[in-house]
């Protein structure tokens, strides 16, 4: 086992991608249907962080049969594609992972926006069901699978609640409540990015009675790291190059995305700055110059530094849990590297 | 047990509605989220055909603990609400069961179409997960629950494939292939209306090794009845009053819905009639007079009578399976009444 988290993830990605390619080839007899399903499959192939965290949680809990774990890790990767598929409809995002998003790709082909989102809604639904079925048909004891399904359902529910809260606050242009902004990050990001994969792995690596202390330590670790990750993601979203983040650096501003940055900027900014933000943040036909103004206001109102500080605090809390979570030094090392990697976004 | 299918359904609906009301009250701590979830819950309360068919399948397989079955029947009712929730977005249907559909209700409240569909996508997703979780946490032996989940996943997949095929053919205005039109009815209607509920009930009422012959007889019965039901539904969709069907009698024509009626009308009609249909079928700003023209062409090209004949043939095939499916005369009687009721739509 590699104790370099990048290698750990990269090695597993290759194995998992090959497994998904081989097994997740749902075929109907109808060409039109097959073509649609293949758009969903082609949208996979992310960084495999979640799949790898399933493996890490599994190993921490004492699991040692990699083969058997593959459908479980695959379930998380497919779940992610489904969540992003629906999220991209909701956010009207034309790009994902540097390629056209699922709805966009189908819409372009047919020349119809509504057709694109209609099929993408169904494909996302399909993915949820495929992911669940991968768990229910996997080669683990029945009580393990049923506990895993319970957990998986909880993770999806929390993610959806986070998404709904996000959509609601974005629509209401409600940037005033820091607690709710953090709650979005916890529900929408932490659960399906870290807590869910690691807990699922830990359940698969155990047997009843499950190690509830481990599951709760994972939640505490993942919650803090997930929130730190989301804050850093929001910072990158407005400051990084398109090729680095696979989407336009304008899109969060155009969307009027609910982030700690806009929260702090409105809180710290003076009257003129607040007025500018109210005018430009969420503007559908934002120009590049206007985006630069938003960026400059964020900067001068210390939104970036305040958010960075907040992220650092959550990261610190995550790191404090690592030694409680496992005694295995290799696993501790991997978790600690994971923390840094996720907030530095150097992968 | 009542051997009148209407009473059988009505009695169970009361019990099941009360159960769903009591248990399906997913509450977050956030008022905005709770309000959104309550829109989904309020959209339930259908005719309870599917829930009742879970019960009937269960009883046919020898099941006798009604209490334990409630979450399973509830799962099917909630699944239906989810499927309709997403279907109404896809079809742009503002009405469902005589009330505003979920997306429409949220969109109206917020004054934003996109907001309505965004939250409705998430609420539909939530429903799928709730339904699955009701099965996975129910009080049946593990192997029964896992087989049920497998079956449930298959039913949802088929329904989604049927929907995707429907959407694809509607977009392409492809009304020429009768086999694909029937395939839509089989996948999209028969599975989640009859086959799925009855098979799920039958699995819950049995134990491994499951009665595969019964499951396959149910499929044959449900496939034929489901297709007959869909054909009759399409006939009603263009000929019945809004208050009878809970939606406008114009909407199938405006949508350009793929039905046997339009297929037969194009096939049987003369050149002038075909031209009229091509002009009016799927016209977004259809007038009431134009709808009447479509209706008149359907009538004079024998589309209704051809479709009626087809439905009758499928109904006959369904009825032929009843005696193979069960020896219990009460159950036979209920199934036979169900057949008539579903194609006569007198409930």
XYZ file of C-alpha atoms in Angstrom:
694
model
C 0.000 0.000 0.000
C 1.273 3.401 -0.955
C 1.474 5.952 1.845
C 1.374 8.758 -0.679
C -2.245 9.835 -1.001
C -1.846 10.966 -4.606
C -0.426 7.613 -5.605
C -3.055 5.872 -3.487
C -5.817 7.677 -5.400
C -4.162 7.368 -8.813
C -3.557 3.638 -8.438
C -7.126 3.008 -7.382
C -8.567 5.240 -10.084
C -7.065 3.055 -12.772
C -8.484 -0.115 -11.253
C -11.883 1.429 -10.568
C -12.207 3.086 -13.981
C -11.485 -0.253 -15.632
C -14.065 -1.971 -13.423
C -16.730 0.637 -14.156
C -15.994 0.500 -17.870
C -16.323 -3.271 -17.858
C -19.446 -3.648 -15.743
C -21.414 -0.421 -16.035
C -22.450 -0.894 -19.624
C -26.197 -0.978 -19.206
C -27.538 -1.874 -22.659
C -31.035 -1.808 -23.964
C -31.926 -3.175 -27.369
C -32.849 0.308 -28.562
C -30.146 2.388 -30.213
C -31.597 5.739 -29.166
C -31.644 4.592 -25.529
C -28.146 3.165 -25.702
C -26.849 6.440 -27.092
C -28.411 8.382 -24.226
C -26.995 6.029 -21.601
C -23.579 6.349 -23.146
C -23.648 10.135 -22.630
C -24.018 9.467 -18.905
C -21.221 6.920 -18.873
C -18.909 9.249 -20.758
C -19.516 11.913 -18.110
C -17.836 9.764 -15.454
C -14.116 9.575 -14.925
C -13.588 12.151 -12.212
C -10.633 12.303 -9.897
C -11.815 9.239 -7.990
C -11.439 10.889 -4.609
C -14.713 9.456 -3.388
C -14.024 5.962 -4.665
C -10.604 6.054 -3.012
C -12.100 7.222 0.263
C -14.432 4.235 0.224
C -11.301 2.095 0.021
C -9.521 4.013 2.765
C -12.517 3.776 5.122
C -12.697 0.066 4.360
C -9.041 -0.482 5.159
C -9.245 1.559 8.348
C -12.099 -0.677 9.502
C -9.989 -3.753 8.790
C -11.365 -4.744 5.386
C -9.006 -6.628 3.124
C -10.767 -7.840 0.015
C -10.271 -5.222 -2.638
C -12.093 -7.142 -5.332
C -15.335 -7.270 -3.409
C -15.190 -3.564 -2.685
C -15.126 -2.436 -6.315
C -18.920 -2.225 -6.841
C -19.225 -0.183 -3.646
C -16.594 2.318 -4.727
C -18.155 2.363 -8.185
C -21.519 3.158 -6.593
C -20.074 6.331 -5.128
C -18.520 7.442 -8.370
C -21.804 6.854 -10.212
C -23.744 8.631 -7.481
C -21.468 11.594 -7.975
C -22.104 11.678 -11.708
C -25.861 11.623 -11.007
C -25.702 14.410 -8.472
C -23.605 16.548 -10.809
C -25.917 15.721 -13.702
C -28.918 17.158 -11.847
C -26.851 19.944 -10.291
C -25.739 21.125 -13.728
C -29.361 21.415 -14.848
C -30.161 23.415 -11.740
C -27.126 25.681 -12.129
C -27.507 25.910 -15.919
C -23.847 24.846 -16.142
C -22.789 24.073 -19.685
C -19.407 22.707 -18.570
C -18.314 19.948 -16.219
C -14.845 18.518 -15.884
C -13.885 20.635 -18.878
C -16.450 18.953 -21.149
C -20.065 19.800 -21.967
C -22.294 18.770 -19.080
C -24.797 15.978 -19.683
C -27.856 18.154 -20.333
C -25.814 20.472 -22.518
C -24.348 17.685 -24.568
C -27.801 16.187 -25.276
C -29.359 19.617 -25.831
C -26.696 20.577 -28.366
C -27.077 17.339 -30.277
C -30.861 17.750 -30.530
C -30.919 21.525 -30.756
C -33.325 21.746 -27.822
C -32.661 22.930 -24.275
C -35.780 21.320 -22.886
C -34.956 18.005 -24.541
C -31.498 18.118 -22.972
C -32.740 18.673 -19.459
C -35.547 16.115 -19.843
C -33.203 13.305 -20.757
C -30.623 14.447 -18.210
C -33.237 14.290 -15.427
C -33.935 10.655 -16.378
C -30.256 9.761 -16.722
C -29.507 11.207 -13.298
C -32.381 9.179 -11.832
C -30.980 6.101 -13.535
C -27.597 6.704 -11.936
C -29.062 6.854 -8.430
C -30.754 3.530 -8.992
C -27.660 1.933 -10.537
C -25.572 3.025 -7.581
C -28.045 1.584 -5.099
C -28.286 -1.634 -7.051
C -24.500 -2.019 -7.094
C -24.577 -2.027 -3.307
C -27.620 -4.294 -2.959
C -26.160 -6.920 -5.307
C -22.588 -6.781 -3.986
C -20.875 -9.766 -2.410
C -21.107 -8.743 1.258
C -23.183 -10.312 4.059
C -26.816 -9.197 4.068
C -26.674 -7.169 7.320
C -23.630 -5.301 6.001
C -25.364 -4.464 2.723
C -28.523 -3.287 4.442
C -26.624 -1.047 6.831
C -24.672 0.292 3.855
C -27.879 1.043 1.969
C -29.238 2.909 4.952
C -26.124 4.975 5.150
C -26.090 5.573 1.400
C -29.693 6.818 1.530
C -28.819 9.179 4.369
C -25.870 10.591 2.442
C -27.988 11.202 -0.654
C -30.744 12.816 1.405
C -28.360 15.179 3.127
C -26.757 16.104 -0.167
C -30.163 16.842 -1.689
C -31.190 18.902 1.326
C -27.974 20.871 1.009
C -28.677 21.443 -2.664
C -32.238 22.567 -1.955
C -31.096 24.951 0.741
C -28.477 26.304 -1.641
C -31.029 26.798 -4.412
C -33.453 28.443 -2.009
C -30.892 30.898 -0.631
C -29.541 31.680 -4.099
C -33.048 32.449 -5.351
C -33.743 34.640 -2.323
C -30.301 36.306 -2.649
C -29.934 35.516 1.001
C -26.261 35.889 1.927
C -26.707 37.092 5.481
C -26.716 33.907 7.524
C -23.249 32.404 7.958
C -24.623 29.393 9.838
C -26.853 28.407 6.940
C -24.002 28.875 4.476
C -21.860 26.486 6.512
C -24.832 24.120 6.763
C -25.028 23.996 2.968
C -21.353 23.009 2.843
C -21.869 20.345 5.497
C -24.948 18.830 3.857
C -24.127 19.301 0.209
C -20.369 18.806 0.164
C -19.063 17.087 3.285
C -21.516 14.194 3.233
C -21.036 12.958 -0.260
C -17.396 13.953 -0.628
C -15.853 12.593 2.558
C -18.212 11.384 5.300
C -20.311 9.184 3.012
C -17.510 7.420 1.130
C -15.422 6.786 4.246
C -18.366 5.625 6.352
C -19.591 3.374 3.585
C -16.141 1.827 3.326
C -15.981 1.443 7.109
C -19.333 -0.378 7.139
C -18.195 -2.725 4.364
C -14.963 -3.438 6.272
C -16.823 -4.294 9.484
C -19.656 -6.499 10.624
C -22.460 -6.138 13.176
C -22.169 -4.725 15.752
C -20.591 -1.984 13.658
C -17.890 0.244 15.089
C -20.095 3.236 15.851
C -17.228 5.210 17.370
C -15.285 4.925 14.125
C -18.340 6.017 12.131
C -18.827 9.021 14.359
C -15.122 9.980 14.206
C -15.311 9.763 10.429
C -18.302 12.109 10.497
C -16.432 14.599 12.598
C -13.315 14.402 10.401
C -15.289 14.567 7.171
C -17.581 17.353 8.278
C -14.706 19.666 9.107
C -12.600 18.745 6.106
C -15.622 18.950 3.800
C -16.487 22.454 4.943
C -12.854 23.562 4.572
C -12.824 22.023 1.099
C -15.999 23.868 0.065
C -14.681 27.214 1.260
C -11.478 26.693 -0.707
C -13.520 25.576 -3.693
C -15.477 28.808 -3.596
C -12.282 30.835 -3.419
C -10.882 28.957 -6.408
C -14.202 29.336 -8.214
C -13.726 33.066 -8.535
C -9.950 33.306 -8.708
C -8.609 30.337 -10.697
C -8.208 29.822 -14.417
C -10.890 27.948 -16.338
C -8.504 25.157 -17.298
C -7.657 24.554 -13.622
C -11.238 24.190 -12.390
C -13.014 22.952 -15.512
C -15.551 25.772 -15.452
C -15.600 29.497 -16.068
C -14.339 31.736 -13.258
C -17.371 33.930 -13.992
C -20.032 31.328 -13.299
C -20.278 31.599 -9.511
C -20.754 35.362 -9.782
C -23.292 35.060 -12.606
C -25.161 32.386 -10.654
C -25.150 34.531 -7.528
C -23.743 31.551 -5.667
C -24.172 31.476 -1.898
C -20.633 31.478 -0.496
C -18.806 32.717 2.562
C -17.005 35.153 0.239
C -20.092 37.122 -0.721
C -21.268 36.882 2.884
C -18.053 38.410 4.238
C -17.788 40.958 1.431
C -21.287 42.264 2.184
C -20.597 42.210 5.904
C -17.203 43.917 5.781
C -17.662 46.174 2.781
C -18.577 49.852 2.927
C -21.804 51.237 1.523
C -20.437 51.828 -1.979
C -18.948 48.334 -2.136
C -22.169 46.716 -0.923
C -24.070 48.664 -3.556
C -21.707 47.428 -6.275
C -22.087 43.832 -5.142
C -25.864 44.074 -5.047
C -25.770 45.359 -8.587
C -23.286 42.861 -10.027
C -23.466 39.646 -7.982
C -25.951 37.402 -9.765
C -26.076 39.555 -12.919
C -26.896 37.239 -15.795
C -25.076 39.242 -18.506
C -21.996 39.995 -16.414
C -19.026 41.302 -18.391
C -15.439 40.327 -17.678
C -14.757 43.843 -16.371
C -17.678 43.615 -14.000
C -16.433 40.276 -12.741
C -13.095 41.947 -12.024
C -14.879 44.595 -9.998
C -16.561 41.923 -7.871
C -13.186 40.263 -7.391
C -11.588 43.565 -6.364
C -14.344 44.307 -3.860
C -13.997 40.829 -2.371
C -10.297 41.465 -2.016
C -10.441 44.901 -0.491
C -13.251 43.899 1.889
C -11.032 41.047 3.151
C -13.490 38.398 2.035
C -10.694 36.127 0.799
C -8.590 36.430 3.935
C -11.571 35.930 6.242
C -12.649 32.868 4.280
C -9.108 31.499 4.237
C -8.926 31.878 7.999
C -12.230 30.089 8.420
C -11.114 27.251 6.160
C -7.896 26.922 8.145
C -9.856 26.576 11.359
C -12.046 23.800 9.957
C -8.983 22.084 8.551
C -7.323 22.183 11.925
C -10.375 20.616 13.558
C -10.377 17.866 10.940
C -6.724 17.134 11.569
C -7.301 16.885 15.304
C -9.622 13.922 14.734
C -7.136 11.864 12.709
C -5.360 10.261 15.653
C -8.637 9.302 17.299
C -9.913 7.821 14.082
C -7.207 5.199 13.627
C -4.045 3.946 15.320
C -2.506 2.742 12.078
C 0.281 5.160 11.221
C 0.039 4.630 7.483
C -3.649 5.443 7.566
C -3.003 8.483 9.734
C -0.416 9.653 7.249
C -2.805 9.175 4.328
C -5.586 11.088 6.080
C -3.256 13.908 6.954
C -2.037 14.146 3.349
C -5.646 14.004 2.196
C -6.473 17.032 4.320
C -3.699 19.091 2.806
C -4.399 17.899 -0.696
C -8.087 18.687 -0.526
C -7.697 22.220 0.681
C -4.718 22.938 -1.535
C -6.552 21.403 -4.485
C -3.309 20.174 -5.950
C -4.635 17.148 -7.743
C -61.389 -9.503 2.647
C -63.637 -7.735 0.212
C -64.016 -9.389 -3.191
C -65.030 -6.102 -4.709
C -61.910 -4.517 -6.154
C -63.156 -0.968 -5.658
C -63.830 -1.624 -1.980
C -60.543 -3.504 -1.715
C -58.676 -0.442 -3.013
C -60.743 2.100 -1.074
C -60.314 0.286 2.219
C -56.582 -0.003 1.771
C -56.217 3.584 0.625
C -57.533 4.853 3.922
C -55.132 2.699 5.908
C -52.177 3.480 3.693
C -52.835 7.218 3.522
C -52.959 7.340 7.317
C -49.719 5.377 7.531
C -47.946 7.636 5.036
C -49.225 10.748 6.772
C -47.957 9.468 10.112
C -44.532 8.195 9.074
C -43.514 10.120 5.963
C -42.987 13.417 7.678
C -39.326 13.960 6.976
C -38.407 17.084 8.941
C -35.297 19.141 8.819
C -34.676 21.944 11.294
C -34.879 24.503 8.485
C -38.251 26.059 7.750
C -37.531 26.683 4.064
C -36.590 23.015 3.618
C -39.602 21.785 5.552
C -41.891 23.879 3.384
C -40.419 22.389 0.224
C -40.743 18.832 1.509
C -44.345 19.489 2.406
C -45.129 20.381 -1.210
C -43.999 16.885 -2.189
C -46.028 15.261 0.566
C -49.122 17.223 -0.390
C -48.767 15.922 -3.964
C -49.402 12.351 -2.810
C -52.801 10.870 -2.252
C -53.484 9.216 -5.562
C -55.990 6.462 -6.152
C -53.776 3.931 -4.364
C -53.988 1.389 -7.154
C -50.307 0.595 -6.901
C -50.292 0.323 -3.125
C -53.309 -1.988 -3.306
C -51.633 -4.144 -5.934
C -48.665 -4.596 -3.611
C -51.156 -5.955 -1.092
C -52.880 -8.179 -3.632
C -49.567 -9.631 -4.855
C -48.589 -10.236 -1.248
C -51.809 -12.072 -0.477
C -51.598 -14.154 -3.630
C -48.120 -15.278 -2.551
C -49.478 -16.245 0.866
C -48.490 -13.198 2.892
C -50.649 -12.446 5.900
C -49.182 -9.639 7.951
C -50.746 -6.442 6.739
C -48.985 -4.243 9.251
C -45.535 -5.218 8.052
C -46.483 -4.574 4.446
C -47.429 -0.925 4.913
C -43.950 0.558 4.309
C -43.644 -1.498 1.132
C -46.955 -0.286 -0.249
C -46.051 3.225 0.846
C -42.776 2.910 -1.062
C -44.703 2.369 -4.279
C -47.002 5.303 -3.710
C -44.031 7.571 -2.986
C -42.161 6.231 -6.004
C -45.156 7.174 -8.105
C -45.189 10.723 -6.762
C -41.473 10.999 -7.615
C -41.900 9.677 -11.124
C -44.819 12.019 -11.766
C -42.893 14.909 -10.230
C -40.081 14.496 -12.760
C -42.489 13.582 -15.556
C -44.416 16.819 -15.052
C -41.219 18.826 -15.449
C -40.444 16.945 -18.639
C -43.956 17.355 -20.029
C -44.277 20.932 -18.767
C -47.541 19.838 -17.117
C -48.943 22.492 -14.813
C -51.643 20.171 -13.484
C -51.607 16.798 -11.757
C -54.496 15.107 -10.018
C -56.446 18.311 -10.566
C -53.961 20.397 -8.549
C -50.848 22.343 -9.588
C -47.985 19.918 -10.199
C -45.005 20.098 -7.852
C -42.746 22.212 -10.079
C -45.641 24.511 -10.923
C -46.657 24.993 -7.341
C -43.113 25.950 -6.287
C -42.573 28.069 -9.400
C -45.780 30.029 -8.800
C -44.915 30.693 -5.180
C -41.446 31.988 -6.071
C -42.386 33.571 -9.379
C -39.662 31.611 -11.169
C -39.995 28.676 -13.559
C -36.388 27.629 -13.178
C -36.618 27.730 -9.402
C -39.681 25.506 -9.549
C -38.064 22.846 -11.682
C -34.812 22.984 -9.692
C -36.497 22.212 -6.391
C -38.820 19.685 -8.031
C -35.835 17.776 -9.441
C -34.412 17.510 -5.908
C -37.759 16.586 -4.348
C -38.272 13.834 -6.909
C -34.783 12.506 -6.152
C -35.633 12.589 -2.464
C -38.748 10.516 -3.096
C -36.806 7.775 -4.896
C -34.449 7.518 -1.950
C -37.258 7.566 0.623
C -39.034 4.776 -1.217
C -35.909 2.641 -1.335
C -35.193 3.299 2.312
C -38.712 2.256 3.302
C -38.009 -1.141 1.765
C -34.485 -1.503 3.158
C -35.608 -0.697 6.712
C -38.833 -2.727 6.644
C -39.450 -5.626 8.975
C -38.885 -8.526 6.554
C -36.054 -11.076 6.473
C -32.862 -9.788 4.863
C -32.967 -11.999 1.761
C -36.556 -10.904 1.111
C -35.661 -7.239 1.394
C -32.652 -7.570 -0.872
C -34.632 -9.393 -3.547
C -37.319 -6.718 -3.220
C -34.763 -3.953 -3.672
C -33.435 -5.626 -6.770
C -36.893 -5.849 -8.209
C -37.693 -2.275 -7.224
C -34.549 -1.049 -8.986
C -35.505 -2.968 -12.117
C -38.987 -1.460 -12.123
C -37.631 2.073 -11.771
C -35.063 1.477 -14.504
C -37.641 0.185 -16.924
C -39.945 3.087 -16.162
C -37.129 5.561 -16.777
C -36.158 3.839 -20.010
C -39.774 4.034 -21.134
C -39.851 7.717 -20.293
C -36.613 8.370 -22.165
C -37.850 6.505 -25.208
C -41.084 8.486 -25.040
C -39.235 11.790 -24.790
C -36.933 10.814 -27.641
C -39.753 9.809 -29.982
C -41.814 12.880 -29.060
C -38.866 15.148 -29.818
C -38.246 13.376 -33.130
C -41.989 13.389 -33.933
C -41.530 9.752 -34.632
C -44.985 8.139 -34.732
C -44.296 5.488 -37.330
C -43.135 2.510 -35.293
C -46.002 0.718 -33.541
C -43.637 -1.698 -31.817
C -41.733 1.108 -30.125
C -44.982 2.779 -29.078
C -46.094 -0.445 -27.403
C -42.625 -0.772 -25.863
C -43.035 2.644 -24.247
C -46.318 1.499 -22.702
C -44.734 -1.715 -21.460
C -41.685 -0.022 -19.940
C -43.183 3.226 -18.763
C -46.651 2.166 -17.679
C -46.962 -1.587 -17.180
C -43.904 -1.971 -14.948
C -44.630 0.608 -12.354
C -48.422 0.384 -12.503
C -49.007 -3.352 -12.316
C -46.017 -5.662 -12.717
C -43.842 -3.867 -10.171
C -46.382 -3.500 -7.356
C -47.701 -7.054 -7.696
C -44.251 -8.631 -8.002
C -42.981 -6.639 -5.053
C -45.923 -7.818 -2.979
C -45.349 -11.389 -4.135
C -41.701 -11.235 -3.069
C -42.645 -9.868 0.357
C -45.224 -12.627 0.776
C -42.716 -15.372 -0.065
C -39.276 -16.481 0.994
C -36.277 -17.963 -0.823
C -36.480 -19.839 -3.084
C -39.024 -17.372 -4.456
C -41.924 -18.529 -6.590
C -40.435 -17.604 -9.961
C -43.406 -18.965 -11.861
C -45.728 -16.638 -9.988
C -43.415 -13.689 -10.675
C -43.333 -14.498 -14.355
C -47.128 -14.946 -14.547
C -47.520 -11.570 -12.874
C -45.241 -10.053 -15.486
C -47.304 -11.511 -18.264
C -50.594 -10.390 -16.696
C -49.289 -6.932 -15.866
C -47.604 -6.356 -19.193
C -50.793 -7.001 -21.140
C -53.065 -5.141 -18.748
C -50.618 -2.251 -18.497
C -50.479 -1.814 -22.258
C -54.286 -1.978 -22.506
C -54.493 0.591 -19.716
C -52.097 2.959 -21.482
C -53.999 2.760 -24.761
C -57.246 3.552 -22.974
C -55.516 6.339 -21.080
C -54.416 7.898 -24.357
C -57.957 7.673 -25.724
C -59.307 9.342 -22.584
C -56.533 11.937 -22.756
C -57.967 13.436 -25.907
C -61.665 12.739 -25.422
C -62.530 13.136 -21.736
C -63.397 16.210 -19.697
C -60.680 17.939 -17.701
C -62.407 17.197 -14.397
C -62.468 13.484 -15.189
C -58.761 13.113 -15.966
C -57.272 15.903 -13.862
C -55.540 17.511 -16.840
C -56.508 19.404 -19.951
C -57.831 17.367 -22.901
C -55.600 19.559 -25.085
C -52.293 18.678 -23.457
C -51.504 15.409 -25.253
C -52.029 17.125 -28.617
C -49.997 20.187 -27.620
C -47.224 17.935 -26.317
C -47.250 15.888 -29.517
C -47.539 12.792 -27.330
C -46.505 9.484 -28.870
C -49.663 7.340 -28.861
C -51.216 4.579 -30.909
C -53.910 7.097 -31.866
C -51.609 9.414 -33.760
C -49.847 6.381 -35.191
C -53.079 4.918 -36.589
C -54.406 8.296 -37.701
C -51.277 8.945 -39.759
C -51.307 5.414 -41.097
C -54.996 5.299 -42.028
C -55.599 8.930 -42.906
C -55.617 10.339 -46.435
C -53.117 12.890 -47.634
C -55.148 15.916 -46.539
C -55.709 14.440 -43.074
C -52.050 13.561 -42.647
C -51.141 17.094 -43.633
C -53.541 18.529 -41.035
C -52.086 16.312 -38.326
C -48.535 17.235 -39.200
C -49.518 20.872 -38.910
C -51.520 20.659 -35.672
C -50.208 17.702 -33.648
C -47.571 19.127 -31.295
C -48.511 22.769 -32.000
C -47.640 24.734 -28.881
C -50.313 27.435 -29.272
C -53.077 25.066 -30.305
C -56.583 26.557 -30.214
C -59.644 24.677 -29.043
C -60.956 24.604 -32.617
C -57.703 23.106 -33.858
C -57.866 20.476 -31.135
C -61.344 19.598 -32.388
C -59.966 19.168 -35.890
C -57.345 16.711 -34.606
C -60.082 14.846 -32.763
C -62.254 14.716 -35.877
C -59.396 13.405 -38.022
C -58.610 10.725 -35.411
C -62.250 9.740 -35.530
C -62.700 9.627 -39.267
C -59.386 7.802 -39.778
C -60.595 5.103 -37.353
C -57.783 5.761 -34.923
C -60.085 5.375 -31.935
C -61.658 2.142 -33.109
C -58.305 0.634 -34.090
C -56.840 1.566 -30.722
C -59.897 0.223 -28.886
C -59.531 -3.057 -30.729
C -55.874 -3.252 -29.828
C -56.598 -2.513 -26.168
C -59.260 -5.214 -26.140
C -56.773 -7.750 -27.476
C -54.222 -6.941 -24.753
C -56.947 -7.042 -22.143
C -57.989 -10.475 -23.330
C -54.417 -11.730 -23.078
C -54.165 -10.353 -19.547
C -57.361 -12.104 -18.534
C -56.120 -15.411 -19.922
C -53.263 -15.376 -17.400
C -55.456 -14.913 -14.324
C -56.266 -18.571 -13.765
C -52.624 -19.578 -14.119
C -51.569 -16.901 -11.699
C -53.574 -18.106 -8.706
C -55.997 -20.868 -7.732
C -57.697 -18.770 -5.085
C -61.105 -17.831 -6.461
C -61.361 -14.587 -4.513
C -58.034 -13.451 -5.901
C -59.058 -14.483 -9.398
C -62.218 -12.468 -9.012
C -60.315 -9.412 -7.805
C -57.850 -9.624 -10.693
C -60.620 -9.965 -13.193
C -62.444 -6.945 -11.762
C -59.166 -5.053 -11.754
C -58.780 -5.682 -15.480
C -62.178 -4.257 -16.267
C -61.812 -1.362 -13.901
C -58.448 -0.315 -15.277
C -59.509 -0.237 -18.884
C -62.882 1.305 -18.139
C -61.217 3.859 -15.870
C -64.247 3.980 -13.635
C -62.494 4.865 -10.413
